Amino acid sequence: MSTRRSSGSSTAARVIAIIADIMAFILILWILMYLLDANRGNELVQFVHDSANWLAGWSYDLFTFDKAWARVVAGYGLAAVVYLFVGHAVAGRVRR
């Protein structure tokens, strides 16, 4: 029996992990922009916000904290953690 790994599955796993990392990066970037009070009129800030809203549509407003910053951190942060965890778990399974 061969113990060599297929380079195709390794490449697919790497792509899956990179996509999960990019998704989490966008969400974390929006959290930082929100906390640092980035100019919402800026096109880059608006793009990051729209992308983060789309990615975290399922988790935003899941928690009802009194402070807006806590809702942003919890909602978008949860989505980032889930994307990282699931993405890297799937990548690990594909790699095997």
Short mmCIF file of N, CA, C and O in Angstrom, two decimals:
data_model
loop_
_atom_site.label_atom_id
_atom_site.label_comp_id
_atom_site.label_asym_id
_atom_site.label_seq_id
_atom_site.Cartn_x
_atom_site.Cartn_y
_atom_site.Cartn_z
N MET A 1 0.82 -1.19 0.00
CA MET A 1 0.00 0.00 0.00
C MET A 1 0.87 1.25 0.00
O MET A 1 1.86 1.30 0.69
N SER A 2 0.42 2.21 -0.72
CA SER A 2 1.16 3.46 -0.81
C SER A 2 0.71 4.42 0.29
O SER A 2 -0.47 4.54 0.58
N THR A 3 1.68 5.07 0.89
CA THR A 3 1.36 6.05 1.93
C THR A 3 1.47 7.47 1.39
O THR A 3 1.38 8.42 2.15
N ARG A 4 1.67 7.59 0.08
CA ARG A 4 1.74 8.93 -0.51
C ARG A 4 0.38 9.58 -0.55
O ARG A 4 -0.62 8.94 -0.82
N ARG A 5 0.38 10.84 -0.31
CA ARG A 5 -0.86 11.60 -0.38
C ARG A 5 -1.01 12.17 -1.77
O ARG A 5 -0.03 12.54 -2.42
N SER A 6 -2.23 12.26 -2.20
CA SER A 6 -2.51 12.84 -3.50
C SER A 6 -2.28 14.35 -3.43
O SER A 6 -2.75 15.01 -2.51
N SER A 7 -1.57 14.86 -4.40
CA SER A 7 -1.32 16.30 -4.40
C SER A 7 -2.60 17.08 -4.68
O SER A 7 -2.73 18.22 -4.27
N GLY A 8 -3.56 16.44 -5.36
CA GLY A 8 -4.83 17.10 -5.64
C GLY A 8 -5.62 17.38 -4.38
O GLY A 8 -6.19 18.45 -4.21
N SER A 9 -5.65 16.39 -3.47
CA SER A 9 -6.41 16.60 -2.23
C SER A 9 -5.71 17.62 -1.34
O SER A 9 -6.36 18.37 -0.63
N SER A 10 -4.38 17.64 -1.40
CA SER A 10 -3.63 18.63 -0.62
C SER A 10 -3.90 20.04 -1.15
O SER A 10 -4.06 20.97 -0.36
N THR A 11 -3.96 20.17 -2.45
CA THR A 11 -4.25 21.47 -3.05
C THR A 11 -5.67 21.91 -2.72
O THR A 11 -5.91 23.07 -2.37
N ALA A 12 -6.63 20.99 -2.80
CA ALA A 12 -8.02 21.32 -2.48
C ALA A 12 -8.14 21.72 -1.02
O ALA A 12 -8.84 22.69 -0.69
N ALA A 13 -7.45 21.02 -0.14
CA ALA A 13 -7.48 21.35 1.28
C ALA A 13 -6.90 22.74 1.52
O ALA A 13 -7.44 23.52 2.32
N ARG A 14 -5.83 23.05 0.83
CA ARG A 14 -5.21 24.36 0.97
C ARG A 14 -6.15 25.47 0.50
O ARG A 14 -6.27 26.51 1.15
N VAL A 15 -6.84 25.24 -0.60
CA VAL A 15 -7.79 26.23 -1.13
C VAL A 15 -8.94 26.45 -0.14
O VAL A 15 -9.35 27.58 0.12
N ILE A 16 -9.47 25.36 0.41
CA ILE A 16 -10.56 25.46 1.39
C ILE A 16 -10.11 26.26 2.61
O ILE A 16 -10.83 27.14 3.09
N ALA A 17 -8.93 25.97 3.11
CA ALA A 17 -8.41 26.69 4.29
C ALA A 17 -8.19 28.17 3.98
O ALA A 17 -8.51 29.03 4.80
N ILE A 18 -7.69 28.47 2.79
CA ILE A 18 -7.45 29.86 2.42
C ILE A 18 -8.77 30.62 2.30
O ILE A 18 -8.88 31.77 2.75
N ILE A 19 -9.78 30.00 1.72
CA ILE A 19 -11.09 30.65 1.60
C ILE A 19 -11.67 30.93 2.99
O ILE A 19 -12.19 32.01 3.25
N ALA A 20 -11.56 29.96 3.90
CA ALA A 20 -12.04 30.16 5.27
C ALA A 20 -11.28 31.30 5.95
O ALA A 20 -11.88 32.12 6.66
N ASP A 21 -9.97 31.36 5.72
CA ASP A 21 -9.16 32.43 6.31
C ASP A 21 -9.57 33.80 5.77
O ASP A 21 -9.64 34.78 6.53
N ILE A 22 -9.83 33.88 4.48
CA ILE A 22 -10.24 35.16 3.88
C ILE A 22 -11.59 35.60 4.43
O ILE A 22 -11.78 36.79 4.76
N MET A 23 -12.52 34.67 4.56
CA MET A 23 -13.83 35.00 5.12
C MET A 23 -13.69 35.52 6.55
O MET A 23 -14.30 36.54 6.91
N ALA A 24 -12.90 34.84 7.35
CA ALA A 24 -12.69 35.28 8.73
C ALA A 24 -11.96 36.62 8.76
O ALA A 24 -12.29 37.48 9.59
N PHE A 25 -11.01 36.83 7.86
CA PHE A 25 -10.29 38.10 7.81
C PHE A 25 -11.23 39.26 7.53
O PHE A 25 -11.13 40.32 8.15
N ILE A 26 -12.15 39.08 6.59
CA ILE A 26 -13.12 40.14 6.27
C ILE A 26 -13.96 40.47 7.49
O ILE A 26 -14.20 41.64 7.79
N LEU A 27 -14.41 39.45 8.20
CA LEU A 27 -15.24 39.68 9.39
C LEU A 27 -14.46 40.39 10.49
O LEU A 27 -14.95 41.33 11.11
N ILE A 28 -13.23 39.96 10.71
CA ILE A 28 -12.40 40.58 11.75
C ILE A 28 -12.04 42.01 11.35
O ILE A 28 -12.02 42.92 12.18
N LEU A 29 -11.79 42.21 10.06
CA LEU A 29 -11.50 43.57 9.58
C LEU A 29 -12.68 44.49 9.82
O LEU A 29 -12.50 45.64 10.26
N TRP A 30 -13.91 44.02 9.59
CA TRP A 30 -15.07 44.85 9.86
C TRP A 30 -15.20 45.15 11.35
O TRP A 30 -15.52 46.27 11.74
N ILE A 31 -14.94 44.16 12.20
CA ILE A 31 -15.00 44.40 13.65
C ILE A 31 -14.02 45.52 14.02
O ILE A 31 -14.38 46.44 14.75
N LEU A 32 -12.80 45.44 13.51
CA LEU A 32 -11.81 46.47 13.81
C LEU A 32 -12.22 47.83 13.26
O LEU A 32 -12.09 48.85 13.94
N MET A 33 -12.75 47.85 12.03
CA MET A 33 -13.20 49.12 11.46
C MET A 33 -14.34 49.71 12.27
O MET A 33 -14.38 50.93 12.48
N TYR A 34 -15.23 48.87 12.75
CA TYR A 34 -16.35 49.36 13.56
C TYR A 34 -15.84 49.92 14.88
O TYR A 34 -16.23 51.01 15.29
N LEU A 35 -14.96 49.16 15.55
CA LEU A 35 -14.45 49.60 16.85
C LEU A 35 -13.61 50.87 16.74
O LEU A 35 -13.59 51.68 17.66
N LEU A 36 -12.92 51.02 15.62
CA LEU A 36 -12.08 52.21 15.41
C LEU A 36 -12.85 53.35 14.74
O LEU A 36 -12.27 54.37 14.40
N ASP A 37 -14.16 53.16 14.55
CA ASP A 37 -15.05 54.17 14.00
C ASP A 37 -14.58 54.65 12.62
O ASP A 37 -14.43 55.85 12.38
N ALA A 38 -14.39 53.68 11.72
CA ALA A 38 -13.97 54.00 10.36
C ALA A 38 -15.05 54.80 9.64
O ALA A 38 -16.25 54.68 9.94
N ASN A 39 -14.64 55.60 8.69
CA ASN A 39 -15.54 56.46 7.92
C ASN A 39 -16.45 55.59 7.05
O ASN A 39 -16.01 54.99 6.08
N ARG A 40 -17.73 55.55 7.37
CA ARG A 40 -18.68 54.70 6.64
C ARG A 40 -18.95 55.22 5.22
O ARG A 40 -19.52 54.51 4.41
N GLY A 41 -18.53 56.42 4.93
CA GLY A 41 -18.69 56.97 3.59
C GLY A 41 -17.60 56.49 2.63
O GLY A 41 -17.73 56.63 1.42
N ASN A 42 -16.53 55.92 3.17
CA ASN A 42 -15.43 55.42 2.36
C ASN A 42 -15.86 54.15 1.63
O ASN A 42 -16.51 53.30 2.21
N GLU A 43 -15.48 54.02 0.37
CA GLU A 43 -15.89 52.86 -0.43
C GLU A 43 -15.31 51.56 0.09
O GLU A 43 -15.99 50.53 0.07
N LEU A 44 -14.07 51.56 0.55
CA LEU A 44 -13.47 50.34 1.09
C LEU A 44 -14.20 49.90 2.35
O LEU A 44 -14.52 48.72 2.51
N VAL A 45 -14.48 50.84 3.23
CA VAL A 45 -15.20 50.52 4.46
C VAL A 45 -16.58 49.99 4.13
O VAL A 45 -17.03 48.99 4.71
N GLN A 46 -17.26 50.60 3.17
CA GLN A 46 -18.59 50.14 2.77
C GLN A 46 -18.54 48.73 2.17
O GLN A 46 -19.38 47.89 2.45
N PHE A 47 -17.51 48.46 1.36
CA PHE A 47 -17.35 47.12 0.77
C PHE A 47 -17.13 46.07 1.85
O PHE A 47 -17.74 45.00 1.82
N VAL A 48 -16.24 46.37 2.79
CA VAL A 48 -15.97 45.43 3.88
C VAL A 48 -17.23 45.21 4.71
O VAL A 48 -17.57 44.09 5.08
N HIS A 49 -17.98 46.29 4.99
CA HIS A 49 -19.21 46.18 5.76
C HIS A 49 -20.25 45.33 5.04
O HIS A 49 -20.87 44.44 5.63
N ASP A 50 -20.44 45.58 3.76
CA ASP A 50 -21.41 44.79 2.98
C ASP A 50 -21.01 43.32 2.92
O ASP A 50 -21.85 42.43 3.07
N SER A 51 -19.73 43.06 2.72
CA SER A 51 -19.24 41.68 2.68
C SER A 51 -19.43 41.00 4.02
O SER A 51 -19.86 39.84 4.10
N ALA A 52 -19.10 41.70 5.09
CA ALA A 52 -19.25 41.13 6.43
C ALA A 52 -20.72 40.88 6.76
O ALA A 52 -21.05 39.86 7.36
N ASN A 53 -21.59 41.79 6.35
CA ASN A 53 -23.02 41.57 6.56
C ASN A 53 -23.50 40.32 5.86
O ASN A 53 -24.30 39.55 6.40
N TRP A 54 -23.04 40.11 4.64
CA TRP A 54 -23.44 38.93 3.89
C TRP A 54 -22.90 37.65 4.55
O TRP A 54 -23.62 36.67 4.69
N LEU A 55 -21.63 37.69 4.96
CA LEU A 55 -21.01 36.51 5.58
C LEU A 55 -21.61 36.19 6.95
O LEU A 55 -21.70 35.01 7.33
N ALA A 56 -22.00 37.20 7.69
CA ALA A 56 -22.50 36.99 9.06
C ALA A 56 -24.00 37.17 9.15
O ALA A 56 -24.53 37.38 10.25
N GLY A 57 -24.69 37.07 8.05
CA GLY A 57 -26.13 37.24 8.07
C GLY A 57 -26.84 36.28 9.02
O GLY A 57 -27.85 36.61 9.63
N TRP A 58 -26.29 35.10 9.19
CA TRP A 58 -26.91 34.09 10.04
C TRP A 58 -26.58 34.30 11.51
O TRP A 58 -27.31 33.79 12.38
N SER A 59 -25.52 35.01 11.82
CA SER A 59 -25.10 35.12 13.23
C SER A 59 -25.27 36.52 13.82
O SER A 59 -25.24 36.67 15.04
N TYR A 60 -25.43 37.52 12.96
CA TYR A 60 -25.56 38.87 13.50
C TYR A 60 -26.92 39.01 14.18
O TYR A 60 -27.91 38.49 13.72
N ASP A 61 -26.96 39.69 15.27
CA ASP A 61 -28.15 39.87 16.12
C ASP A 61 -28.59 38.57 16.78
O ASP A 61 -29.72 38.45 17.22
N LEU A 62 -27.69 37.60 16.84
CA LEU A 62 -27.98 36.37 17.57
C LEU A 62 -27.96 36.65 19.07
O LEU A 62 -28.71 36.06 19.83
N PHE A 63 -27.12 37.59 19.46
CA PHE A 63 -27.00 38.01 20.85
C PHE A 63 -27.56 39.42 20.98
O PHE A 63 -27.38 40.24 20.10
N THR A 64 -28.23 39.70 22.08
CA THR A 64 -28.84 41.01 22.26
C THR A 64 -28.20 41.74 23.44
O THR A 64 -28.77 41.85 24.51
N PHE A 65 -26.99 42.21 23.22
CA PHE A 65 -26.31 43.01 24.22
C PHE A 65 -26.83 44.44 24.16
O PHE A 65 -27.32 44.89 23.12
N ASP A 66 -26.72 45.15 25.25
CA ASP A 66 -27.16 46.55 25.28
C ASP A 66 -26.24 47.46 24.45
O ASP A 66 -26.70 48.41 23.83
N LYS A 67 -24.99 47.17 24.46
CA LYS A 67 -24.02 47.99 23.75
C LYS A 67 -23.88 47.50 22.30
O LYS A 67 -23.76 46.31 22.05
N ALA A 68 -23.87 48.45 21.36
CA ALA A 68 -23.77 48.10 19.94
C ALA A 68 -22.45 47.42 19.63
O ALA A 68 -22.39 46.47 18.85
N TRP A 69 -21.35 47.88 20.25
CA TRP A 69 -20.06 47.30 19.97
C TRP A 69 -20.02 45.83 20.40
O TRP A 69 -19.37 45.01 19.73
N ALA A 70 -20.70 45.49 21.48
CA ALA A 70 -20.72 44.10 21.94
C ALA A 70 -21.50 43.21 20.96
O ALA A 70 -21.11 42.06 20.71
N ARG A 71 -22.58 43.73 20.38
CA ARG A 71 -23.33 42.97 19.38
C ARG A 71 -22.49 42.73 18.14
O ARG A 71 -22.52 41.64 17.55
N VAL A 72 -21.73 43.74 17.72
CA VAL A 72 -20.88 43.60 16.54
C VAL A 72 -19.79 42.57 16.80
O VAL A 72 -19.56 41.67 15.99
N VAL A 73 -19.11 42.68 17.93
CA VAL A 73 -18.03 41.75 18.24
C VAL A 73 -18.55 40.33 18.38
O VAL A 73 -17.97 39.38 17.83
N ALA A 74 -19.66 40.15 19.08
CA ALA A 74 -20.20 38.80 19.28
C ALA A 74 -20.76 38.22 17.99
O ALA A 74 -20.47 37.06 17.65
N GLY A 75 -21.53 38.99 17.25
CA GLY A 75 -22.16 38.48 16.03
C GLY A 75 -21.17 38.17 14.93
O GLY A 75 -21.15 37.06 14.38
N TYR A 76 -20.34 39.14 14.60
CA TYR A 76 -19.36 38.94 13.54
C TYR A 76 -18.21 38.04 14.01
O TYR A 76 -17.66 37.27 13.23
N GLY A 77 -17.85 38.15 15.28
CA GLY A 77 -16.78 37.30 15.82
C GLY A 77 -17.17 35.84 15.82
O GLY A 77 -16.36 34.96 15.50
N LEU A 78 -18.42 35.54 16.17
CA LEU A 78 -18.89 34.16 16.13
C LEU A 78 -18.81 33.60 14.72
O LEU A 78 -18.33 32.48 14.51
N ALA A 79 -19.24 34.37 13.74
CA ALA A 79 -19.16 33.92 12.35
C ALA A 79 -17.72 33.66 11.94
O ALA A 79 -17.43 32.65 11.29
N ALA A 80 -16.80 34.54 12.34
CA ALA A 80 -15.39 34.35 11.99
C ALA A 80 -14.84 33.07 12.60
O ALA A 80 -14.15 32.29 11.93
N VAL A 81 -15.15 32.82 13.85
CA VAL A 81 -14.67 31.60 14.52
C VAL A 81 -15.26 30.36 13.87
O VAL A 81 -14.54 29.37 13.63
N VAL A 82 -16.53 30.39 13.54
CA VAL A 82 -17.18 29.23 12.90
C VAL A 82 -16.56 28.97 11.53
O VAL A 82 -16.27 27.82 11.19
N TYR A 83 -16.36 30.03 10.74
CA TYR A 83 -15.76 29.83 9.42
C TYR A 83 -14.35 29.26 9.54
O TYR A 83 -13.97 28.37 8.77
N LEU A 84 -13.57 29.75 10.48
CA LEU A 84 -12.23 29.21 10.67
C LEU A 84 -12.27 27.76 11.10
O LEU A 84 -11.57 26.90 10.55
N PHE A 85 -13.10 27.46 12.09
CA PHE A 85 -13.17 26.10 12.62
C PHE A 85 -13.67 25.12 11.56
O PHE A 85 -13.04 24.09 11.31
N VAL A 86 -14.78 25.44 10.94
CA VAL A 86 -15.36 24.53 9.94
C VAL A 86 -14.46 24.43 8.71
O VAL A 86 -14.23 23.33 8.19
N GLY A 87 -13.96 25.55 8.24
CA GLY A 87 -13.10 25.54 7.06
C GLY A 87 -11.86 24.71 7.25
O GLY A 87 -11.49 23.91 6.38
N HIS A 88 -11.21 24.86 8.38
CA HIS A 88 -9.99 24.10 8.63
C HIS A 88 -10.29 22.63 8.95
O HIS A 88 -9.50 21.75 8.64
N ALA A 89 -11.44 22.36 9.55
CA ALA A 89 -11.84 20.97 9.80
C ALA A 89 -12.11 20.26 8.48
O ALA A 89 -11.67 19.12 8.27
N VAL A 90 -12.82 20.93 7.58
CA VAL A 90 -13.09 20.34 6.26
C VAL A 90 -11.78 20.16 5.50
O VAL A 90 -11.56 19.12 4.86
N ALA A 91 -10.89 21.14 5.57
CA ALA A 91 -9.61 21.02 4.90
C ALA A 91 -8.80 19.84 5.43
O ALA A 91 -8.16 19.11 4.68
N GLY A 92 -8.86 19.64 6.74
CA GLY A 92 -8.17 18.50 7.33
C GLY A 92 -8.73 17.17 6.86
O GLY A 92 -7.99 16.21 6.61
N ARG A 93 -10.06 17.10 6.73
CA ARG A 93 -10.69 15.87 6.25
C ARG A 93 -10.35 15.62 4.78
O ARG A 93 -10.14 14.48 4.37
N VAL A 94 -10.32 16.67 3.98
CA VAL A 94 -9.98 16.52 2.56
C VAL A 94 -8.53 16.08 2.41
O VAL A 94 -8.20 15.25 1.54
N ARG A 95 -7.66 16.59 3.27
CA ARG A 95 -6.24 16.26 3.21
C ARG A 95 -5.98 14.79 3.50
O ARG A 95 -5.05 14.21 3.00
N ARG A 96 -6.82 14.17 4.30
CA ARG A 96 -6.61 12.76 4.68
C ARG A 96 -6.93 11.88 3.57
O ARG A 96 -7.14 11.36 2.79
#
